[in-house]
PDB file of C-alpha atoms and ligand atoms in Angstrom:
ATOM      1  CA  MET A 387      14.846 -26.332 -21.273  1.00  0.00           C
ATOM      2  CA  PRO A 388      10.375 -26.537 -21.570  1.00  0.00           C
ATOM      3  CA  ARG A 389      10.103 -27.717 -25.505  1.00  0.00           C
ATOM      4  CA  LYS A 390       9.642 -24.899 -27.579  1.00  0.00           C
ATOM      5  CA  ILE A 391       5.834 -23.407 -28.177  1.00  0.00           C
ATOM      6  CA  ILE A 392       3.825 -21.967 -30.422  1.00  0.00           C
ATOM      7  CA  ILE A 393       1.152 -19.173 -29.382  1.00  0.00           C
ATOM      8  CA  ALA A 394      -1.425 -18.681 -31.715  1.00  0.00           C
ATOM      9  CA  ILE A 395      -4.070 -15.894 -32.339  1.00  0.00           C
ATOM     10  CA  ASP A 396      -6.861 -15.612 -34.587  1.00  0.00           C
ATOM     11  CA  GLY A 397      -9.505 -12.318 -34.527  1.00  0.00           C
ATOM     12  CA  PRO A 398     -11.694  -9.789 -36.800  1.00  0.00           C
ATOM     13  CA  ALA A 399     -10.039  -6.502 -37.942  1.00  0.00           C
ATOM     14  CA  GLY A 400      -9.473  -4.098 -34.937  1.00  0.00           C
ATOM     15  CA  SER A 401     -10.109  -7.023 -32.458  1.00  0.00           C
ATOM     16  CA  GLY A 402      -6.475  -6.187 -30.637  1.00  0.00           C
ATOM     17  CA  LYS A 403      -5.049  -9.693 -31.264  1.00  0.00           C
ATOM     18  CA  SER A 404      -1.584  -7.369 -32.157  1.00  0.00           C
ATOM     19  CA  THR A 405      -1.408  -5.322 -29.620  1.00  0.00           C
ATOM     20  CA  ALA A 406      -1.656  -8.842 -27.134  1.00  0.00           C
ATOM     21  CA  ALA A 407       0.481 -10.851 -29.490  1.00  0.00           C
ATOM     22  CA  LYS A 408       3.246  -7.996 -29.715  1.00  0.00           C
ATOM     23  CA  ASN A 409       3.192  -7.742 -25.703  1.00  0.00           C
ATOM     24  CA  ILE A 410       2.802 -11.428 -25.640  1.00  0.00           C
ATOM     25  CA  ALA A 411       6.437 -11.906 -27.917  1.00  0.00           C
ATOM     26  CA  GLN A 412       7.826  -8.639 -26.136  1.00  0.00           C
ATOM     27  CA  LYS A 413       7.508 -10.509 -22.298  1.00  0.00           C
ATOM     28  CA  LEU A 414       8.352 -13.783 -23.126  1.00  0.00           C
ATOM     29  CA  GLY A 415      11.194 -12.973 -25.955  1.00  0.00           C
ATOM     30  CA  PHE A 416       9.137 -14.867 -28.179  1.00  0.00           C
ATOM     31  CA  THR A 417       9.174 -13.616 -32.344  1.00  0.00           C
ATOM     32  CA  TYR A 418       5.809 -11.749 -33.127  1.00  0.00           C
ATOM     33  CA  LEU A 419       4.851 -13.027 -36.395  1.00  0.00           C
ATOM     34  CA  ASP A 420       2.324 -10.532 -37.979  1.00  0.00           C
ATOM     35  CA  THR A 421       0.702 -12.840 -41.020  1.00  0.00           C
ATOM     36  CA  GLY A 422      -1.529  -9.532 -42.409  1.00  0.00           C
ATOM     37  CA  ALA A 423       1.764  -7.641 -43.034  1.00  0.00           C
ATOM     38  CA  MET A 424       2.267 -10.540 -45.334  1.00  0.00           C
ATOM     39  CA  TYR A 425      -1.461 -10.295 -46.905  1.00  0.00           C
ATOM     40  CA  ARG A 426      -0.967  -6.722 -47.044  1.00  0.00           C
ATOM     41  CA  ALA A 427       2.651  -6.280 -48.541  1.00  0.00           C
ATOM     42  CA  ILE A 428       1.202  -8.007 -51.647  1.00  0.00           C
ATOM     43  CA  THR A 429      -1.780  -5.807 -51.864  1.00  0.00           C
ATOM     44  CA  PHE A 430      -0.026  -2.761 -51.533  1.00  0.00           C
ATOM     45  CA  MET A 431       2.765  -3.842 -54.402  1.00  0.00           C
ATOM     46  CA  ALA A 432      -0.192  -5.172 -56.497  1.00  0.00           C
ATOM     47  CA  LEU A 433      -1.870  -1.560 -56.586  1.00  0.00           C
ATOM     48  CA  ARG A 434       1.665  -0.026 -56.621  1.00  0.00           C
ATOM     49  CA  LYS A 435       2.033  -1.950 -60.478  1.00  0.00           C
ATOM     50  CA  GLY A 436      -1.627  -1.742 -61.143  1.00  0.00           C
ATOM     51  CA  ILE A 437      -2.426  -5.133 -61.834  1.00  0.00           C
ATOM     52  CA  ALA A 438      -4.662  -5.496 -58.179  1.00  0.00           C
ATOM     53  CA  GLU A 439      -7.366  -6.744 -60.738  1.00  0.00           C
ATOM     54  CA  ASP A 440      -5.686  -8.901 -62.474  1.00  0.00           C
ATOM     55  CA  VAL A 441      -5.429 -12.580 -60.322  1.00  0.00           C
ATOM     56  CA  PRO A 442      -2.984 -14.170 -62.532  1.00  0.00           C
ATOM     57  CA  ALA A 443      -0.550 -11.624 -62.359  1.00  0.00           C
ATOM     58  CA  VAL A 444      -0.738 -11.435 -58.246  1.00  0.00           C
ATOM     59  CA  ILE A 445      -0.618 -14.734 -58.295  1.00  0.00           C
ATOM     60  CA  ASP A 446       3.827 -14.458 -60.371  1.00  0.00           C
ATOM     61  CA  LEU A 447       4.084 -11.313 -57.678  1.00  0.00           C
ATOM     62  CA  ALA A 448       2.739 -13.692 -54.629  1.00  0.00           C
ATOM     63  CA  ARG A 449       5.306 -16.345 -55.746  1.00  0.00           C
ATOM     64  CA  ASN A 450       8.520 -14.159 -56.728  1.00  0.00           C
ATOM     65  CA  ILE A 451       8.376 -11.337 -53.826  1.00  0.00           C
ATOM     66  CA  ASP A 452      10.928 -10.713 -51.692  1.00  0.00           C
ATOM     67  CA  LEU A 453       9.491 -10.171 -48.358  1.00  0.00           C
ATOM     68  CA  ARG A 454      11.059  -9.900 -45.049  1.00  0.00           C
ATOM     69  CA  LEU A 455       9.722  -8.902 -41.704  1.00  0.00           C
ATOM     70  CA  GLN A 456      11.642  -7.157 -38.943  1.00  0.00           C
ATOM     71  CA  PHE A 457       9.715  -7.164 -36.025  1.00  0.00           C
ATOM     72  CA  ASP A 458      12.064  -3.702 -33.938  1.00  0.00           C
ATOM     73  CA  ASN A 459      10.725  -2.455 -30.544  1.00  0.00           C
ATOM     74  CA  GLY A 460       7.312  -2.887 -31.117  1.00  0.00           C
ATOM     75  CA  VAL A 461       6.738  -2.288 -34.614  1.00  0.00           C
ATOM     76  CA  THR A 462       6.906  -5.025 -37.388  1.00  0.00           C
ATOM     77  CA  ARG A 463       8.706  -3.265 -40.034  1.00  0.00           C
ATOM     78  CA  VAL A 464       7.934  -4.610 -43.583  1.00  0.00           C
ATOM     79  CA  PHE A 465      10.977  -4.810 -46.525  1.00  0.00           C
ATOM     80  CA  VAL A 466       9.849  -5.798 -50.237  1.00  0.00           C
ATOM     81  CA  ASN A 467      13.109  -6.017 -51.930  1.00  0.00           C
ATOM     82  CA  ASP A 468      14.807  -4.011 -49.881  1.00  0.00           C
ATOM     83  CA  GLU A 469      12.790  -1.676 -50.006  1.00  0.00           C
ATOM     84  CA  GLU A 470      10.558  -0.479 -46.673  1.00  0.00           C
ATOM     85  CA  VAL A 471       6.959  -0.683 -46.988  1.00  0.00           C
ATOM     86  CA  THR A 472       6.041  -0.673 -43.609  1.00  0.00           C
ATOM     87  CA  ASP A 473       3.804   2.525 -43.387  1.00  0.00           C
ATOM     88  CA  GLN A 474       2.147   1.912 -46.914  1.00  0.00           C
ATOM     89  CA  ILE A 475       1.080  -1.178 -45.766  1.00  0.00           C
ATOM     90  CA  ARG A 476      -1.416   0.459 -43.562  1.00  0.00           C
ATOM     91  CA  THR A 477      -3.386   3.086 -45.545  1.00  0.00           C
ATOM     92  CA  ALA A 478      -7.301   2.959 -46.672  1.00  0.00           C
ATOM     93  CA  GLU A 479      -6.295   2.036 -50.525  1.00  0.00           C
ATOM     94  CA  VAL A 480      -4.475  -1.204 -48.768  1.00  0.00           C
ATOM     95  CA  ASN A 481      -7.419  -1.803 -46.241  1.00  0.00           C
ATOM     96  CA  ALA A 482      -9.825  -1.503 -48.489  1.00  0.00           C
ATOM     97  CA  LYS A 483      -8.249  -4.094 -50.985  1.00  0.00           C
ATOM     98  CA  VAL A 484      -6.500  -6.604 -48.965  1.00  0.00           C
ATOM     99  CA  SER A 485      -9.452  -8.987 -48.533  1.00  0.00           C
ATOM    100  CA  ASP A 486     -10.052  -9.048 -52.216  1.00  0.00           C
ATOM    101  CA  ILE A 487      -5.887 -10.199 -52.760  1.00  0.00           C
ATOM    102  CA  SER A 488      -6.658 -12.943 -49.051  1.00  0.00           C
ATOM    103  CA  LYS A 489      -8.972 -14.742 -50.607  1.00  0.00           C
ATOM    104  CA  ILE A 490      -6.793 -16.186 -54.081  1.00  0.00           C
ATOM    105  CA  PRO A 491      -6.136 -19.243 -52.443  1.00  0.00           C
ATOM    106  CA  GLU A 492      -2.423 -19.808 -54.867  1.00  0.00           C
ATOM    107  CA  VAL A 493      -1.203 -16.503 -53.061  1.00  0.00           C
ATOM    108  CA  ARG A 494      -2.405 -17.744 -49.372  1.00  0.00           C
ATOM    109  CA  ALA A 495      -0.832 -21.368 -50.272  1.00  0.00           C
ATOM    110  CA  GLU A 496       2.994 -18.995 -50.912  1.00  0.00           C
ATOM    111  CA  LEU A 497       2.267 -16.748 -48.148  1.00  0.00           C
ATOM    112  CA  VAL A 498       0.839 -20.438 -45.636  1.00  0.00           C
ATOM    113  CA  LYS A 499       4.128 -21.736 -46.538  1.00  0.00           C
ATOM    114  CA  ILE A 500       6.888 -18.617 -45.472  1.00  0.00           C
ATOM    115  CA  GLN A 501       4.534 -19.019 -42.320  1.00  0.00           C
ATOM    116  CA  LYS A 502       4.893 -22.437 -41.014  1.00  0.00           C
ATOM    117  CA  LYS A 503       8.884 -22.268 -41.800  1.00  0.00           C
ATOM    118  CA  LEU A 504       9.374 -19.750 -39.860  1.00  0.00           C
ATOM    119  CA  GLY A 505       7.071 -21.582 -37.096  1.00  0.00           C
ATOM    120  CA  GLU A 506       9.688 -24.369 -36.810  1.00  0.00           C
ATOM    121  CA  ARG A 507      12.025 -22.212 -34.823  1.00  0.00           C
ATOM    122  CA  GLY A 508       9.312 -21.990 -32.354  1.00  0.00           C
ATOM    123  CA  ASN A 509       8.861 -19.301 -29.378  1.00  0.00           C
ATOM    124  CA  ILE A 510       6.823 -17.671 -31.661  1.00  0.00           C
ATOM    125  CA  VAL A 511       3.333 -15.657 -31.627  1.00  0.00           C
ATOM    126  CA  ALA A 512       1.625 -15.825 -34.375  1.00  0.00           C
ATOM    127  CA  GLU A 513      -1.448 -13.822 -35.494  1.00  0.00           C
ATOM    128  CA  GLY A 514      -3.718 -13.595 -38.640  1.00  0.00           C
ATOM    129  CA  ARG A 515      -7.316 -15.354 -39.703  1.00  0.00           C
ATOM    130  CA  ASP A 516      -5.871 -18.263 -40.036  1.00  0.00           C
ATOM    131  CA  VAL A 517      -3.234 -19.058 -37.885  1.00  0.00           C
ATOM    132  CA  THR A 518      -5.400 -21.556 -35.185  1.00  0.00           C
ATOM    133  CA  THR A 519      -6.799 -23.184 -38.101  1.00  0.00           C
ATOM    134  CA  VAL A 520      -4.803 -23.922 -41.121  1.00  0.00           C
ATOM    135  CA  VAL A 521      -1.070 -22.193 -40.521  1.00  0.00           C
ATOM    136  CA  PHE A 522      -0.428 -23.704 -36.839  1.00  0.00           C
ATOM    137  CA  PRO A 523      -3.251 -26.207 -36.433  1.00  0.00           C
ATOM    138  CA  ASN A 524      -0.962 -28.290 -33.580  1.00  0.00           C
ATOM    139  CA  ALA A 525      -0.405 -24.790 -31.896  1.00  0.00           C
ATOM    140  CA  ASP A 526       0.255 -25.165 -28.670  1.00  0.00           C
ATOM    141  CA  LEU A 527      -2.311 -22.214 -27.549  1.00  0.00           C
ATOM    142  CA  LYS A 528      -4.442 -20.708 -29.883  1.00  0.00           C
ATOM    143  CA  ILE A 529      -6.694 -17.810 -28.447  1.00  0.00           C
ATOM    144  CA  TYR A 530      -9.300 -16.587 -30.986  1.00  0.00           C
ATOM    145  CA  MET A 531      -9.789 -12.334 -29.913  1.00  0.00           C
ATOM    146  CA  THR A 532     -13.263 -10.340 -30.289  1.00  0.00           C
ATOM    147  CA  ALA A 533     -14.895  -7.232 -29.444  1.00  0.00           C
ATOM    148  CA  THR A 534     -17.618  -5.485 -29.865  1.00  0.00           C
ATOM    149  CA  LEU A 535     -18.178  -4.065 -33.796  1.00  0.00           C
ATOM    150  CA  GLU A 536     -18.160  -0.739 -31.865  1.00  0.00           C
ATOM    151  CA  GLU A 537     -15.063  -0.653 -29.931  1.00  0.00           C
ATOM    152  CA  ARG A 538     -13.265  -2.178 -32.709  1.00  0.00           C
ATOM    153  CA  THR A 539     -14.715   1.021 -33.740  1.00  0.00           C
ATOM    154  CA  ASN A 540     -13.308   3.249 -31.821  1.00  0.00           C
ATOM    155  CA  ARG A 541      -9.685   1.984 -31.602  1.00  0.00           C
ATOM    156  CA  ARG A 542      -9.752   2.128 -35.143  1.00  0.00           C
ATOM    157  CA  TYR A 543     -10.819   5.650 -35.538  1.00  0.00           C
ATOM    158  CA  LYS A 544      -8.534   7.063 -32.672  1.00  0.00           C
ATOM    159  CA  GLU A 545      -5.865   5.216 -34.582  1.00  0.00           C
ATOM    160  CA  PHE A 546      -6.463   7.084 -38.060  1.00  0.00           C
ATOM    161  CA  LYS A 547      -7.039   9.982 -36.127  1.00  0.00           C
ATOM    162  CA  GLU A 548      -3.360  10.249 -34.420  1.00  0.00           C
ATOM    163  CA  LYS A 549      -2.430   9.673 -38.293  1.00  0.00           C
ATOM    164  CA  ASN A 550      -4.510  12.846 -38.646  1.00  0.00           C
ATOM    165  CA  VAL A 551      -6.050  10.686 -41.749  1.00  0.00           C
ATOM    166  CA  GLU A 552      -9.839  12.085 -42.665  1.00  0.00           C
ATOM    167  CA  ILE A 553     -11.955   9.810 -42.079  1.00  0.00           C
ATOM    168  CA  SER A 554     -15.257   9.512 -40.612  1.00  0.00           C
ATOM    169  CA  ARG A 555     -16.741   6.919 -37.865  1.00  0.00           C
ATOM    170  CA  GLU A 556     -19.060   5.807 -39.990  1.00  0.00           C
ATOM    171  CA  GLU A 557     -16.579   5.167 -42.552  1.00  0.00           C
ATOM    172  CA  VAL A 558     -14.448   2.838 -40.389  1.00  0.00           C
ATOM    173  CA  LYS A 559     -17.315   0.623 -38.885  1.00  0.00           C
ATOM    174  CA  GLU A 560     -18.525   0.372 -42.525  1.00  0.00           C
ATOM    175  CA  ASN A 561     -15.366  -0.942 -43.541  1.00  0.00           C
ATOM    176  CA  LEU A 562     -14.684  -2.999 -40.540  1.00  0.00           C
ATOM    177  CA  ALA A 563     -18.324  -4.827 -41.328  1.00  0.00           C
ATOM    178  CA  LYS A 564     -17.071  -5.123 -44.949  1.00  0.00           C
ATOM    179  CA  ARG A 565     -14.014  -6.480 -44.243  1.00  0.00           C
ATOM    180  CA  ASP A 566     -15.251  -9.132 -41.287  1.00  0.00           C
ATOM    181  CA  ARG A 567     -18.180 -10.350 -43.882  1.00  0.00           C
ATOM    182  CA  LEU A 568     -15.363 -10.598 -46.552  1.00  0.00           C
ATOM    183  CA  ASP A 569     -12.756 -12.808 -43.936  1.00  0.00           C
ATOM    184  CA  SER A 570     -14.905 -14.660 -42.360  1.00  0.00           C
ATOM    185  CA  GLY A 571     -17.090 -15.733 -45.972  1.00  0.00           C
ATOM    186  CA  ARG A 572     -14.779 -16.709 -47.937  1.00  0.00           C
ATOM    187  CA  ALA A 573     -14.260 -19.869 -49.274  1.00  0.00           C
ATOM    188  CA  VAL A 574     -10.517 -21.091 -48.444  1.00  0.00           C
ATOM    189  CA  SER A 575      -9.268 -20.493 -44.923  1.00  0.00           C
ATOM    190  CA  PRO A 576     -11.700 -18.526 -43.641  1.00  0.00           C
ATOM    191  CA  LEU A 577     -11.612 -16.254 -40.254  1.00  0.00           C
ATOM    192  CA  LYS A 578     -13.574 -18.678 -37.596  1.00  0.00           C
ATOM    193  CA  LYS A 579     -13.146 -19.795 -34.118  1.00  0.00           C
ATOM    194  CA  ALA A 580     -11.235 -23.431 -33.647  1.00  0.00           C
ATOM    195  CA  ASP A 581     -12.619 -25.689 -31.912  1.00  0.00           C
ATOM    196  CA  ASP A 582     -10.084 -25.915 -29.481  1.00  0.00           C
ATOM    197  CA  ALA A 583      -9.176 -22.071 -29.703  1.00  0.00           C
ATOM    198  CA  LEU A 584      -9.946 -20.041 -26.403  1.00  0.00           C
ATOM    199  CA  GLU A 585     -12.179 -17.451 -26.888  1.00  0.00           C
ATOM    200  CA  PHE A 586     -11.363 -14.503 -25.379  1.00  0.00           C
ATOM    201  CA  ASP A 587     -13.817 -10.843 -25.200  1.00  0.00           C
ATOM    202  CA  ASN A 588     -11.821  -7.862 -24.451  1.00  0.00           C
ATOM    203  CA  THR A 589     -13.893  -4.974 -25.308  1.00  0.00           C
ATOM    204  CA  THR A 590     -13.845  -4.451 -21.705  1.00  0.00           C
ATOM    205  CA  ILE A 591     -10.437  -5.370 -20.444  1.00  0.00           C
ATOM    206  CA  SER A 592      -7.579  -3.232 -19.889  1.00  0.00           C
ATOM    207  CA  ILE A 593      -4.590  -3.968 -22.094  1.00  0.00           C
ATOM    208  CA  PRO A 594      -2.342  -4.659 -18.894  1.00  0.00           C
ATOM    209  CA  ASN A 595      -5.098  -6.850 -17.566  1.00  0.00           C
ATOM    210  CA  GLU A 596      -5.202  -9.075 -20.664  1.00  0.00           C
ATOM    211  CA  LEU A 597      -1.457  -9.248 -20.812  1.00  0.00           C
ATOM    212  CA  ASP A 598      -1.091 -11.185 -17.654  1.00  0.00           C
ATOM    213  CA  ILE A 599      -4.781 -13.574 -18.500  1.00  0.00           C
ATOM    214  CA  LEU A 600      -2.568 -13.801 -21.612  1.00  0.00           C
ATOM    215  CA  ILE A 601       0.728 -14.700 -20.027  1.00  0.00           C
ATOM    216  CA  ASP A 602      -1.100 -16.971 -16.580  1.00  0.00           C
ATOM    217  CA  LYS A 603      -2.634 -19.126 -19.991  1.00  0.00           C
ATOM    218  CA  VAL A 604       1.001 -18.709 -21.818  1.00  0.00           C
ATOM    219  CA  LYS A 605       2.421 -20.550 -17.862  1.00  0.00           C
ATOM    220  CA  GLU A 606      -0.296 -23.098 -17.954  1.00  0.00           C
ATOM    221  CA  VAL A 607       1.364 -24.195 -21.162  1.00  0.00           C
ATOM    222  CA  LEU A 608       4.642 -24.193 -19.908  1.00  0.00           C
ATOM    223  CA  ASP A 609       3.951 -25.860 -16.721  1.00  0.00           C
ATOM    224  CA  GLY A 610       1.981 -28.263 -18.572  1.00  0.00           C
ATOM    225  CA  ASN A 611       5.243 -29.649 -20.678  1.00  0.00           C
ATOM    226  CA  ARG A 612       7.646 -30.314 -18.001  1.00  0.00           C
ATOM    227  CA  LYS A 613       5.061 -31.662 -16.409  1.00  0.00           C
ATOM    228  CA  SER A 614       4.618 -34.130 -19.035  1.00  0.00           C
ATOM    229  CA  ARG A 615       8.128 -34.753 -19.142  1.00  0.00           C
TER     230      ARG A 615
HETATM  231  O1   DC B1960      -4.704  -8.515 -39.699  1.00  0.00           O
HETATM  232  P1   DC B1960      -4.823  -7.029 -40.597  1.00  0.00           P
HETATM  233  O2   DC B1960      -5.925  -6.275 -40.348  1.00  0.00           O
HETATM  234  O3   DC B1960      -3.822  -7.040 -40.644  1.00  0.00           O
HETATM  235  O4   DC B1960      -5.263  -8.560 -42.100  1.00  0.00           O
HETATM  236  C1   DC B1960      -5.247  -7.412 -43.426  1.00  0.00           C
HETATM  237  C2   DC B1960      -6.178  -8.462 -43.981  1.00  0.00           C
HETATM  238  O5   DC B1960      -5.489  -9.625 -44.526  1.00  0.00           O
HETATM  239  C3   DC B1960      -7.518  -9.147 -43.342  1.00  0.00           C
HETATM  240  O6   DC B1960      -8.443  -8.343 -43.818  1.00  0.00           O
HETATM  241  C4   DC B1960      -7.325 -10.502 -44.069  1.00  0.00           C
HETATM  242  C5   DC B1960      -5.980 -10.633 -44.801  1.00  0.00           C
HETATM  243  N1   DC B1960      -5.251 -11.589 -43.709  1.00  0.00           N
HETATM  244  C6   DC B1960      -5.667 -13.438 -43.506  1.00  0.00           C
HETATM  245  O7   DC B1960      -6.670 -13.398 -44.856  1.00  0.00           O
HETATM  246  N2   DC B1960      -5.003 -14.330 -43.394  1.00  0.00           N
HETATM  247  C7   DC B1960      -4.526 -13.826 -42.320  1.00  0.00           C
HETATM  248  N3   DC B1960      -3.805 -14.654 -41.868  1.00  0.00           N
HETATM  249  C8   DC B1960      -3.549 -12.725 -41.652  1.00  0.00           C
HETATM  250  C9   DC B1960      -4.591 -11.237 -42.656  1.00  0.00           C
END
């Protein structure tokens, strides 16, 4: 049995890293870790409690929250204190606030601790903004996903339309561009490509094609592991 591996995928919003990570995890029977869902859950709870502007209160929330992720049939179900918040963490309000909450170093420290613990079991595909650089710097395969802002806007706009959310294409584009700026520009664990990450631009690549390419990359890693034994 080859050693259990960690695959880490970072990239900006709408770059398709969740789709890729989920597909790889399902194909290989690996665990899928959506780290963004964790930052979203804290943000949602902070907004609900009316404490999102109160940094010490948000830190306290992050230290005491009972957060559970469950990957079922391609969907990450998120529970806070056993209440399911899967849909509530994906609203425009959470989108608009999550970058602010996720730049708080103490919040990051709490969530990174949980993420590293989950990674200890191995055979995991993790995705986020700092999983290749901070959470799993020794991952067996690191991927930095990108796509043009236009393409990422089209993807997010389509998702909102499917959920009947009233939002203009221009607004979606501005929100994405703003989140890119905040996530890449923050002082702690900014989004950036790790030196040893494979850069993967999927602007014009279909999802099935992308999966084939990425599975080949994983197989190379697994073959390398076998040869080095
Ligand atoms: O991947 P996503 O859009 O669900 O992530 C939501 C936000 O959470 C993103 O704008 C920045 C933050 N995030 C982070 O700071 N670090 C991570 N590892 C994952 C997400």
